[in-house]
mmCIF file of C-alpha atoms in Angstrom:
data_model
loop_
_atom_site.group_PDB
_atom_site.id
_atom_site.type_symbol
_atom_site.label_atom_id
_atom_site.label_comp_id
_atom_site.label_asym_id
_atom_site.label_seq_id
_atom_site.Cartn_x
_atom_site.Cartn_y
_atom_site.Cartn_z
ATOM 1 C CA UNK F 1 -90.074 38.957 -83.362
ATOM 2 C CA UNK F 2 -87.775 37.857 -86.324
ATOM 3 C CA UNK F 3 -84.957 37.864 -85.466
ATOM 4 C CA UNK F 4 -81.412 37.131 -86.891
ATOM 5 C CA UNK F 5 -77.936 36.016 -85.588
ATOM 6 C CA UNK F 6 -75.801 38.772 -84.035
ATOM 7 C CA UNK F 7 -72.227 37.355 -84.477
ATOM 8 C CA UNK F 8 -70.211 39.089 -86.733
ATOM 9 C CA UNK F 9 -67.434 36.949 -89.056
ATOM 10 C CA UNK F 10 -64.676 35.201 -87.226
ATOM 11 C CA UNK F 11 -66.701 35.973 -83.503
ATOM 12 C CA UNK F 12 -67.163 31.804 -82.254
ATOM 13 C CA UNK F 13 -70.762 30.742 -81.403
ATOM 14 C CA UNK F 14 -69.959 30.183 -78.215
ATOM 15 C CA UNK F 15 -70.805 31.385 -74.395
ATOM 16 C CA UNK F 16 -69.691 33.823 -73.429
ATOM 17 C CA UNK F 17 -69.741 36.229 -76.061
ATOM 18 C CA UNK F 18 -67.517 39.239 -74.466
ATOM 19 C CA UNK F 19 -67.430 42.906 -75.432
ATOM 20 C CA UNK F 20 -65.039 44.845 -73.556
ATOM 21 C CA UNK F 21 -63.457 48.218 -72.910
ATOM 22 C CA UNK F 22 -63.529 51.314 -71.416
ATOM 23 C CA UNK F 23 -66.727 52.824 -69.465
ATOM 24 C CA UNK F 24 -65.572 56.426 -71.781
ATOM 25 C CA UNK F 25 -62.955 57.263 -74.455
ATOM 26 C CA UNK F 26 -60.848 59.729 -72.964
ATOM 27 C CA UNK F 27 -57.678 60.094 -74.531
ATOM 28 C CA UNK F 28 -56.260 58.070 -77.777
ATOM 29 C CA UNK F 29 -53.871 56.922 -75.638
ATOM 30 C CA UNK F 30 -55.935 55.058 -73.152
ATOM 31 C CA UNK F 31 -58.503 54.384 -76.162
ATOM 32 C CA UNK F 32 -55.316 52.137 -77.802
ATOM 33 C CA UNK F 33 -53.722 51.151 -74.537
ATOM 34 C CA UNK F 34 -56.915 49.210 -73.401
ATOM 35 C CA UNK F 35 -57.315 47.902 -76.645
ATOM 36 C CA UNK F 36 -53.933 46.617 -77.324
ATOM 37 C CA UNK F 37 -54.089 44.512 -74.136
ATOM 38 C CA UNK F 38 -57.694 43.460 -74.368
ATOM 39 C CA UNK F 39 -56.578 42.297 -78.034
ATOM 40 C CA UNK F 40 -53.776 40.322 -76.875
ATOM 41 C CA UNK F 41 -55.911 38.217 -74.552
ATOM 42 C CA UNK F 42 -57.773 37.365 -77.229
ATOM 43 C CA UNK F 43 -60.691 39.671 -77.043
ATOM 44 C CA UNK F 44 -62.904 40.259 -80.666
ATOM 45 C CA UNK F 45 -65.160 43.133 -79.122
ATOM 46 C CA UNK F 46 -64.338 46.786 -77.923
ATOM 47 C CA UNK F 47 -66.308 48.598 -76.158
ATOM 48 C CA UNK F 48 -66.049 52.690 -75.378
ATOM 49 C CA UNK F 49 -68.475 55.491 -74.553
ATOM 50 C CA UNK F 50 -67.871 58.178 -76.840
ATOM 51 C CA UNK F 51 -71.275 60.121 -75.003
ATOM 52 C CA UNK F 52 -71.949 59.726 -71.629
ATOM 53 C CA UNK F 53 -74.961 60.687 -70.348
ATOM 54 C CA UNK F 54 -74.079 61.343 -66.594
ATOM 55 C CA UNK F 55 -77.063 61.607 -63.433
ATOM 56 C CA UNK F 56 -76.042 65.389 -63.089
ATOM 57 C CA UNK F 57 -74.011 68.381 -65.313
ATOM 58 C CA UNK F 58 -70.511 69.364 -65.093
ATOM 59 C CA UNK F 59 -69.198 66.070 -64.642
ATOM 60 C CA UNK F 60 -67.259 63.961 -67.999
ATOM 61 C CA UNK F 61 -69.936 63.492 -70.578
ATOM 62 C CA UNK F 62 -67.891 61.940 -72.919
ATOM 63 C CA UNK F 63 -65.015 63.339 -75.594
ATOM 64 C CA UNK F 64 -67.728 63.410 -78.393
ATOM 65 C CA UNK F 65 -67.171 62.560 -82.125
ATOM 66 C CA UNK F 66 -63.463 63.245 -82.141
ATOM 67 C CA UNK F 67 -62.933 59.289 -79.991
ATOM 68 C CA UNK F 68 -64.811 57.767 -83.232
ATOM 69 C CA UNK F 69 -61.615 58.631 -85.188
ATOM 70 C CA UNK F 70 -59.704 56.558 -81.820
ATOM 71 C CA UNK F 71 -62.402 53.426 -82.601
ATOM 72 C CA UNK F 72 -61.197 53.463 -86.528
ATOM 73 C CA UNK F 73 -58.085 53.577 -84.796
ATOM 74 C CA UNK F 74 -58.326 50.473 -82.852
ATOM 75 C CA UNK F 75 -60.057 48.737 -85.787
ATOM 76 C CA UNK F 76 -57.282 49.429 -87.876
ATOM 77 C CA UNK F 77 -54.336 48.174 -85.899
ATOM 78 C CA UNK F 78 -56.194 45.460 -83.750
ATOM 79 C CA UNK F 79 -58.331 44.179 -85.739
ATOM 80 C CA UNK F 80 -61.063 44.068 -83.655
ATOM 81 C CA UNK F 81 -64.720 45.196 -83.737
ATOM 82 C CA UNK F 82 -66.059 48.220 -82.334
ATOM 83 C CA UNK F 83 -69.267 49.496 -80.581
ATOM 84 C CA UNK F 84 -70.337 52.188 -78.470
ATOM 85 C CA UNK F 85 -73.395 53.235 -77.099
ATOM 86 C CA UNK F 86 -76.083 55.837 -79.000
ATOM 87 C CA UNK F 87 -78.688 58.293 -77.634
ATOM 88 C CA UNK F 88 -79.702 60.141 -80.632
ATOM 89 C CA UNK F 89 -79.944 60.009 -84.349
ATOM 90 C CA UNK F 90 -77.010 62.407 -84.829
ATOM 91 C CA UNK F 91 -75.528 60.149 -82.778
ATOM 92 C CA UNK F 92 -76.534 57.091 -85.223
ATOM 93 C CA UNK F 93 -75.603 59.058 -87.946
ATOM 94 C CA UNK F 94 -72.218 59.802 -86.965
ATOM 95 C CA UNK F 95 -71.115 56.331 -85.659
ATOM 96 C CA UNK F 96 -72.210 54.734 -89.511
ATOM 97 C CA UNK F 97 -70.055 57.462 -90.873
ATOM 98 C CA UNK F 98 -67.331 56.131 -88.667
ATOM 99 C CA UNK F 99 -68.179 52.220 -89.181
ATOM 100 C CA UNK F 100 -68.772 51.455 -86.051
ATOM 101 C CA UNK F 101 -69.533 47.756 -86.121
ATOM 102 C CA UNK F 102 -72.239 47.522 -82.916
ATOM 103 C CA UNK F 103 -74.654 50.080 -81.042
ATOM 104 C CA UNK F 104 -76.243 50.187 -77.916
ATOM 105 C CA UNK F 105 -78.753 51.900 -76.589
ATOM 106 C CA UNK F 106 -78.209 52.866 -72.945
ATOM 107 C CA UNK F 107 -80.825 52.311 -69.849
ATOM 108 C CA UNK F 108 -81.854 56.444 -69.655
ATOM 109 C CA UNK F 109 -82.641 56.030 -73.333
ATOM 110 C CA UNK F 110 -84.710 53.083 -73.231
ATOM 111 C CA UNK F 111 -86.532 54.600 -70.825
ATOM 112 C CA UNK F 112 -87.978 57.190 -73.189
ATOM 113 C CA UNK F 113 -90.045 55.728 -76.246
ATOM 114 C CA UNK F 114 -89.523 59.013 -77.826
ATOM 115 C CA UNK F 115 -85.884 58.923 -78.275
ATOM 116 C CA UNK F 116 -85.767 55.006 -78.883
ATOM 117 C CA UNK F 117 -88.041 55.817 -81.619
ATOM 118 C CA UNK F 118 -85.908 58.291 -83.225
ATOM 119 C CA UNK F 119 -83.401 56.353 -83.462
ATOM 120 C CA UNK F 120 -85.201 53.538 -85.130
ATOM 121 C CA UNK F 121 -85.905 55.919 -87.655
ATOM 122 C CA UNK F 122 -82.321 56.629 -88.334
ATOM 123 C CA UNK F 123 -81.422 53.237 -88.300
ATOM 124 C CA UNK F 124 -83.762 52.032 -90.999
ATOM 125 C CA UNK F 125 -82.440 50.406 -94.182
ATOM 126 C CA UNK F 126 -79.599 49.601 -91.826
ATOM 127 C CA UNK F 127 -78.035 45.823 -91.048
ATOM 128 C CA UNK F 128 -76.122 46.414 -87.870
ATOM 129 C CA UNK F 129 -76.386 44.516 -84.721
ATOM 130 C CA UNK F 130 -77.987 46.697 -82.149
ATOM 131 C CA UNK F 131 -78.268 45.581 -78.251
ATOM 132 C CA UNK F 132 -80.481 47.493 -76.186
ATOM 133 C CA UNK F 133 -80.084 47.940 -72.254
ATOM 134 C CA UNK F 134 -82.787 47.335 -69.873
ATOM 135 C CA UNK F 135 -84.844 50.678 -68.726
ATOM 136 C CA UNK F 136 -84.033 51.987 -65.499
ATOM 137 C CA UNK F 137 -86.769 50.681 -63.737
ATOM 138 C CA UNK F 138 -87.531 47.382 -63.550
ATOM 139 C CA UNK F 139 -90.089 47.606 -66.581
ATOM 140 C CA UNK F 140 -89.981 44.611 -68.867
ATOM 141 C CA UNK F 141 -92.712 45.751 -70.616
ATOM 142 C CA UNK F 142 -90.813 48.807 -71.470
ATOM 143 C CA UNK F 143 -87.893 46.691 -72.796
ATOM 144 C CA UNK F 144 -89.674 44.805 -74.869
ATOM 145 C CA UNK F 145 -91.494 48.027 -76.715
ATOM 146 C CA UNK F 146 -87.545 49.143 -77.187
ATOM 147 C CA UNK F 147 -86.457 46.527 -79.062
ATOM 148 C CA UNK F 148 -89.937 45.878 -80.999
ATOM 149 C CA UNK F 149 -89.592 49.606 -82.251
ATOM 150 C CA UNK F 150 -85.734 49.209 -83.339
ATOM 151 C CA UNK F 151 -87.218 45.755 -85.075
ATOM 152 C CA UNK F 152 -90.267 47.301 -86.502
ATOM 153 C CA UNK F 153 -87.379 49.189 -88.369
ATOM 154 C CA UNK F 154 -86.648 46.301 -90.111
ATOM 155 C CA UNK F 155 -83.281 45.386 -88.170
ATOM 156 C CA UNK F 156 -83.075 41.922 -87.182
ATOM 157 C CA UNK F 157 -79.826 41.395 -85.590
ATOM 158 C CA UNK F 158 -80.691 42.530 -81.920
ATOM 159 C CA UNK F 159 -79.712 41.408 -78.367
ATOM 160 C CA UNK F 160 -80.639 42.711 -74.995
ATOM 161 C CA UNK F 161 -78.221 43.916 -72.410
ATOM 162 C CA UNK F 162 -79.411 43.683 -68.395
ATOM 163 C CA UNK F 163 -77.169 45.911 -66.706
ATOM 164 C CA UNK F 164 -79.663 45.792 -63.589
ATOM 165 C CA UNK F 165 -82.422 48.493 -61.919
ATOM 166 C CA UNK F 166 -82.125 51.409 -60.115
ATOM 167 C CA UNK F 167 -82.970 51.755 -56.685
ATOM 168 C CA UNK F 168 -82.383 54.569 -54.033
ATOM 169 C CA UNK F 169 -81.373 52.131 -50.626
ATOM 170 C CA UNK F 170 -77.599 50.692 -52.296
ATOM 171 C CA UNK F 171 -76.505 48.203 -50.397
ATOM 172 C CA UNK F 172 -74.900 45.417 -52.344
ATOM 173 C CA UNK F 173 -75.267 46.329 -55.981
ATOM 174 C CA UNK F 174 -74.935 49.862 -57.446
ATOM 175 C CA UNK F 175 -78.416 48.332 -59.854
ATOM 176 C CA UNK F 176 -80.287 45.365 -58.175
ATOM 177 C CA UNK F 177 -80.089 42.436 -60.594
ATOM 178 C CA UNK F 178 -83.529 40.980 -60.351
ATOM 179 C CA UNK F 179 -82.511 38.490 -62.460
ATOM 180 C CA UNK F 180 -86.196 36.846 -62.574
ATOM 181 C CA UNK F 181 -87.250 40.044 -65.097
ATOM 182 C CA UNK F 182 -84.647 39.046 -67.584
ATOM 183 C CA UNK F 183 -85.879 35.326 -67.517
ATOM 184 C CA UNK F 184 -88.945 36.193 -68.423
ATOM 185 C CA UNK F 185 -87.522 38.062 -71.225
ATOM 186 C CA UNK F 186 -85.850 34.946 -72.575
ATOM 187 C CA UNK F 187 -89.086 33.097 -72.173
ATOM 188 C CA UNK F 188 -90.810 35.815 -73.988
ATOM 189 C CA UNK F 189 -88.254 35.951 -76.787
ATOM 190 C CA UNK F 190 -86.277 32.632 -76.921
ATOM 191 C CA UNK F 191 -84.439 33.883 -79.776
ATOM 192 C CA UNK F 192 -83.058 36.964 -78.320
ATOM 193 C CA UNK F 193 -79.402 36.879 -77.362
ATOM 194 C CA UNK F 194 -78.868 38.212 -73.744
ATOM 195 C CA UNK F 195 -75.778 39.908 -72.237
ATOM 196 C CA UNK F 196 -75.298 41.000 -68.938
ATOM 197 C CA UNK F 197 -72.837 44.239 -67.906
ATOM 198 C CA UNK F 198 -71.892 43.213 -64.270
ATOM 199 C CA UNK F 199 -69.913 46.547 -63.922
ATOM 200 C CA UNK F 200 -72.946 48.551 -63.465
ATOM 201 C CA UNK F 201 -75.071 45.868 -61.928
ATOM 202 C CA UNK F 202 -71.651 45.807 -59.211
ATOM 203 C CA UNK F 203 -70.620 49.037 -59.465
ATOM 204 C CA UNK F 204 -67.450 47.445 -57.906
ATOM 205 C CA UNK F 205 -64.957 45.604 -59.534
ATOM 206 C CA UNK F 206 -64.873 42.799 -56.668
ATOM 207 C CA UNK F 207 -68.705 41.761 -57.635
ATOM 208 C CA UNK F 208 -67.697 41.163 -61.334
ATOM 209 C CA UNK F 209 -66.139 38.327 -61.575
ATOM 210 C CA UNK F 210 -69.427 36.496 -59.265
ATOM 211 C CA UNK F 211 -71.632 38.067 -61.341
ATOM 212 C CA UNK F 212 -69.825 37.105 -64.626
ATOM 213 C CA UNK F 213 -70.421 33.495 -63.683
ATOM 214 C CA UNK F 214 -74.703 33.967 -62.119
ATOM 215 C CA UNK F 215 -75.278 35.578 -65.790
ATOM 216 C CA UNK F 216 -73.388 31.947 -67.170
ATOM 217 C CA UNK F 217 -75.022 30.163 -64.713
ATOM 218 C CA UNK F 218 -78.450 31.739 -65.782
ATOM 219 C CA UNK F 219 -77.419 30.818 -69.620
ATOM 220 C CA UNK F 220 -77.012 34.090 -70.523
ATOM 221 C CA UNK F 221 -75.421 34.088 -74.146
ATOM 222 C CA UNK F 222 -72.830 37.222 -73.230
ATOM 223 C CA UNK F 223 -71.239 39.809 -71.134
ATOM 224 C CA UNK F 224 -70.017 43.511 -72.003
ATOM 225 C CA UNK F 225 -67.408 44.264 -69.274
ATOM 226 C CA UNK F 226 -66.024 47.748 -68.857
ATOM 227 C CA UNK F 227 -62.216 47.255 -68.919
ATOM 228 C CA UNK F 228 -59.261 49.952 -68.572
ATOM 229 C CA UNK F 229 -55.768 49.902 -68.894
ATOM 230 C CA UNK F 230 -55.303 52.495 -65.924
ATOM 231 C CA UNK F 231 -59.408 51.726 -63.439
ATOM 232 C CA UNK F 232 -57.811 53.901 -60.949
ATOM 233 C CA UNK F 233 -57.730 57.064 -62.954
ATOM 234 C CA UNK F 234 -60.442 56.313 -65.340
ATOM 235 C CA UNK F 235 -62.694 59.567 -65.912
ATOM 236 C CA UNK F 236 -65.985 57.407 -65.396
ATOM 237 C CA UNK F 237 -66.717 54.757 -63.197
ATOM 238 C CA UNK F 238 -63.619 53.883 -61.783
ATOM 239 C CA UNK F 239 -64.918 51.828 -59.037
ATOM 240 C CA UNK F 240 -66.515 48.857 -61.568
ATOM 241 C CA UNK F 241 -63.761 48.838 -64.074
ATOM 242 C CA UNK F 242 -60.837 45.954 -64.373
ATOM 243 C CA UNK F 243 -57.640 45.668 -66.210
ATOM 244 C CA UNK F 244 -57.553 43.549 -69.242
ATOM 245 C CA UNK F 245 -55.620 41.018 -66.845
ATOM 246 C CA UNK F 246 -57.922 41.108 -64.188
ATOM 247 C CA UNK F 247 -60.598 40.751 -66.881
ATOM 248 C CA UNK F 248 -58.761 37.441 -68.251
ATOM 249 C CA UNK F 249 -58.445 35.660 -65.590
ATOM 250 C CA UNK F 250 -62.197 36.332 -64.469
ATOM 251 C CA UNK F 251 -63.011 34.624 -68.051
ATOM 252 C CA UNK F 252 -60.832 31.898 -67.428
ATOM 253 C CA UNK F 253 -62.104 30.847 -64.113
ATOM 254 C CA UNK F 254 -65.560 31.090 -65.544
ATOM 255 C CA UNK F 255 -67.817 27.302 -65.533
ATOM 256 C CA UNK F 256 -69.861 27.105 -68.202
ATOM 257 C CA UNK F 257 -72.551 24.872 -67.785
ATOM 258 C CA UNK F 258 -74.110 22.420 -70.074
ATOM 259 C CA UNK F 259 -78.046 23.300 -71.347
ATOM 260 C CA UNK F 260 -79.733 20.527 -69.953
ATOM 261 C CA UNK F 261 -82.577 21.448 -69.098
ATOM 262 C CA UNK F 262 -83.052 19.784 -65.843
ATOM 263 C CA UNK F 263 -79.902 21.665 -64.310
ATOM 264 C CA UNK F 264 -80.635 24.730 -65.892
ATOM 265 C CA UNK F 265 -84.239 24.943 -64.707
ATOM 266 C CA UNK F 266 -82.874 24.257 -60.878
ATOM 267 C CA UNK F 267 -80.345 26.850 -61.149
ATOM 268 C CA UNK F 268 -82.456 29.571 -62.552
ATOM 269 C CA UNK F 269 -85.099 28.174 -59.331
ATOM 270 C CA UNK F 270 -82.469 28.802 -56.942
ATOM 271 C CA UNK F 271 -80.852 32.090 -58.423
ATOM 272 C CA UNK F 272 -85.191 33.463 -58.246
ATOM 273 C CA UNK F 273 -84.516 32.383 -54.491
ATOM 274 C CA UNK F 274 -81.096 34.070 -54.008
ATOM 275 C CA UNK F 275 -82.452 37.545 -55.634
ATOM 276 C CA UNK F 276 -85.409 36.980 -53.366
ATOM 277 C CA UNK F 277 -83.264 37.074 -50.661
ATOM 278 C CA UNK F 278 -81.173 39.670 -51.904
ATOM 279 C CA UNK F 279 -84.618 41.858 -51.816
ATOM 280 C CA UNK F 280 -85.513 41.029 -48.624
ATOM 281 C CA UNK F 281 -82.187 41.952 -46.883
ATOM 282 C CA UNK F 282 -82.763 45.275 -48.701
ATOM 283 C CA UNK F 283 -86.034 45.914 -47.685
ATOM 284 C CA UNK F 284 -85.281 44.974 -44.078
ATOM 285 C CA UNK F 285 -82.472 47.760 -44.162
ATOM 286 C CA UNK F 286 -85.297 50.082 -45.580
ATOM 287 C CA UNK F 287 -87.127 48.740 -42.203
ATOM 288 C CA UNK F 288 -84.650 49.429 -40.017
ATOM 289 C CA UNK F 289 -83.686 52.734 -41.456
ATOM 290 C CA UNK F 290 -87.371 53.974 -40.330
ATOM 291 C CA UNK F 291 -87.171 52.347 -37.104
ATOM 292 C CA UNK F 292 -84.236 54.237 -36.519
ATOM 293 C CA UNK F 293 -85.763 57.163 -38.045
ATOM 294 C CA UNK F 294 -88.673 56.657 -35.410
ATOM 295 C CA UNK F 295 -86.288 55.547 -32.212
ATOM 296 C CA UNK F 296 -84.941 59.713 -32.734
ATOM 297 C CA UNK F 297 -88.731 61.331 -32.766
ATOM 298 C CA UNK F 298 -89.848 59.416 -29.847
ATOM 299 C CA UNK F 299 -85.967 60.337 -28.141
ATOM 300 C CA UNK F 300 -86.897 63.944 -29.314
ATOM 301 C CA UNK F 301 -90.766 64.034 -27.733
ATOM 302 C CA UNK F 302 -89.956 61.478 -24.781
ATOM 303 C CA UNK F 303 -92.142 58.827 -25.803
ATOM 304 C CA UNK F 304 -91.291 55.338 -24.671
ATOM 305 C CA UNK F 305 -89.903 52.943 -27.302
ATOM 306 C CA UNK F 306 -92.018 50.120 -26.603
ATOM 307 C CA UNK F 307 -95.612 51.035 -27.918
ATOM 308 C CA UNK F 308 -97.729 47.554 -27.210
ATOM 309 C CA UNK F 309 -100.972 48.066 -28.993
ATOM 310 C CA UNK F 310 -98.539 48.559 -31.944
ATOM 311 C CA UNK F 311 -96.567 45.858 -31.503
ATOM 312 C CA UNK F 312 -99.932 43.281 -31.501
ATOM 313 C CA UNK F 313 -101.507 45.107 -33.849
ATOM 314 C CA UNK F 314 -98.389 44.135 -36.242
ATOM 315 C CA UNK F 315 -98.345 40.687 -35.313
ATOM 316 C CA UNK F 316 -102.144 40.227 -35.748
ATOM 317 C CA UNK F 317 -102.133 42.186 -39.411
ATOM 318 C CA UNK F 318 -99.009 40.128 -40.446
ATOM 319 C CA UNK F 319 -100.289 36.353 -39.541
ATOM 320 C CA UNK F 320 -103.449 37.292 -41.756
ATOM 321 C CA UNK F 321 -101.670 38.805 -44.569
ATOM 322 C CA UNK F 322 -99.469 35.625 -44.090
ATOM 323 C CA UNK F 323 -102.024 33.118 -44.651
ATOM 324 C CA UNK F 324 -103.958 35.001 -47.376
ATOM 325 C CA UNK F 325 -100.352 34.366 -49.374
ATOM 326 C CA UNK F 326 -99.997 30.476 -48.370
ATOM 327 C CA UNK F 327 -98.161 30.838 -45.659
ATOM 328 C CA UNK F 328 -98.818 29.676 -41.677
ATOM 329 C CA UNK F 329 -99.895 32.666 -39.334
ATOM 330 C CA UNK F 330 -97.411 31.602 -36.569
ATOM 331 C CA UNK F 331 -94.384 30.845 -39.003
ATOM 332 C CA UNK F 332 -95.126 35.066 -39.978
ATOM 333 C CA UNK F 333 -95.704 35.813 -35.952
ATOM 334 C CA UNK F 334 -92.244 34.579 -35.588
ATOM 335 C CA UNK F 335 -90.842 36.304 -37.762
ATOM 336 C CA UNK F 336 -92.374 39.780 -37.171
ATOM 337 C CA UNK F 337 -91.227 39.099 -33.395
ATOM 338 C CA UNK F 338 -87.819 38.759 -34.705
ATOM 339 C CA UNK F 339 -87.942 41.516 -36.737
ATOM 340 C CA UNK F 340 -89.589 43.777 -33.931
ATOM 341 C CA UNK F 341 -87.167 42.501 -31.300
ATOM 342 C CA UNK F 342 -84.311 43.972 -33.871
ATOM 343 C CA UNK F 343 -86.312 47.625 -34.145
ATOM 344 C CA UNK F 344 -86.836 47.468 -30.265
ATOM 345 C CA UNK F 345 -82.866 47.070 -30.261
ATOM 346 C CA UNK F 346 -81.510 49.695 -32.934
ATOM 347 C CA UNK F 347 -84.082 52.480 -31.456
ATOM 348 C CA UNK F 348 -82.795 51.468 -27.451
ATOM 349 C CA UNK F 349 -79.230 52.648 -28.935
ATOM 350 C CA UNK F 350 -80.453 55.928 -30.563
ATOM 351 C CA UNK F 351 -82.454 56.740 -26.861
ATOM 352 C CA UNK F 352 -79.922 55.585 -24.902
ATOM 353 C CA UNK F 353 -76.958 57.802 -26.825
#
């Protein structure tokens, strides 16, 4: 993929590269509030929704074409550069009218070649720097077709935002991370500039500052942070956004790390082995959730917790699957007793209620 760089004049080549804003442009007067402050702590990028395509209808989708006049706005008097995210090719259309100086193309979209497509089309003959979000599902393949379609439309200035994966158990994250699928995107495509958007990966504002500084740790080159002057009473996704303050400080606590490659390659090792983990405590909730789920049919139909040609016939199946993977039959015994011992326990509560 040829590729060119994304920085715009007077942005520094350096880590991190930050757009922030609002999640939505709701009134001019939050639009300029946010990006007053934002702009006084130095910040080059703004970020606002102008369309918001929500999970169901009748909730905020967004103030529409009028908050483009509100982005001029902020251009005008801040002096900073403006993006917000596109769905459509009227929506393509209507940001170039307005000037808007970077487009993204949100997860729901990338998930539909169709649409990605269409907007390629409107964006050809075009030299704007467009980042595209990860699909919702954990699809790199899918990703990758995304940003080879805006590409194949001749723009070369293109980046890649992970904003994480859907998933129906949330535990910790409102979007799992997997952070291993956008490594392999950066091996895939060296070239490609990656930012991470911690507020939806979070989805509360505590988790963004420690996932700020995994994404640095992980060399990504950027982050897009959703930032309002009033999170509280935001429209959208109040729970994941900070003040500009709150969003300063998190940047200046930030370590960035060195490239060496040693380091790096160790880090990125051990971050594999912390989302690993991460997956595991979620699937083991899954687990438990069905034990639980089981514990109240047998309560229901007075059959005995314990079931003992089940319980072997777990250990037996696991040790094998175990060592087909590598791994020593008893070391997977043990843990399967563990992890039977802890059923046993949550479905003794639900019978014993």
């Amino acid at each position: 993929m040829e590729l060119e760089s994304i920085l715009l004049p007077g942005i520094e080549a350096k880590r991190p590269i930050v757009i922030a804003g609002p999640c939505s442009a709701e009134t001019e007067e939050q639009v300029m509030d946010t990006a007053k402050q934002l702009a006084a702590k130095g910040q080059k990028i703004y970020r606002a929704g102008i369309w918001k395509p929500r999970t169901k209808p009748g909730g905020f989708e967004g103030i529409g074409v009028e908050g483009l006049a509100w982005l001029k706005e902020v251009k005008k008097e801040t002096g900073m550069y403006v993006s917000t995210e596109v769905a459509t090719a009227k929506h393509v259309y209507e940001c170039l009218k307005a000037g808007i100086d970077i487009l993204w193309v949100g997860a729901r979209t990338t998930a539909n070649p169709f649409a990605v497509q269409e907007i390629a089309d409107a964006l050809k003959g075009v030299d704007i720097p467009v980042l595209v979000k990860n699909p919702v599902n954990p699809d790199l393949e899918l990703w990758i077709g995304a940003l080879e379609r805006i590409n194949n439309a001749g723009l070369k200035r293109l980046g890649a935002i992970h904003r994480g994966f859907s998933s129906y158990d949330k535990k910790i994250y409102r979007n799992l991370p997997q952070w291993h699928i956008p490594i392999e995107l950066r091996r895939r495509i060296p070239n490609l500039p990656i930012f991470c958007d911690p507020s939806h990966i979070g989805g509360k504002r505590e988790l963004v500052a420690p996932l700020c500084q995994q994404a640095m740790d992980l060399n990504f080159d950027g982050l897009i942070v959703e930032s309002h002057c009033n999170p509280d009473c935001a429209w959208s996704d109040a729970s994941q956004q900070v003040t500009p303050d709150v969003l300063d400080y998190i940047l200046n606590l930030l370590v960035i790390r060195t490239d060496t490659q040693s380091t790096e390659s160790l880090s990125q090792l051990r971050k594999q082995i912390d989302e690993c983990d991460d997956n595991i405590i979620q699937e083991l909730s899954k687990r438990m959730r069905v034990a639980r789920e089981i514990g109240t049919y047998k309560k229901e139909h007075g059959i005995t917790v314990l079931q003992a040609g089940r319980y072997n016939e777990i250990l037996e199946k696991r040790g094998a699957q175990g060592e087909q993977c590598g791994m020593d039959s008893e070391f997977m015994k043990k843990i399967f007793e563990a992890i039977h011992e802890e059923s046993v326990r949550q479905q003794m509560e639900i019978i014993n209620k």
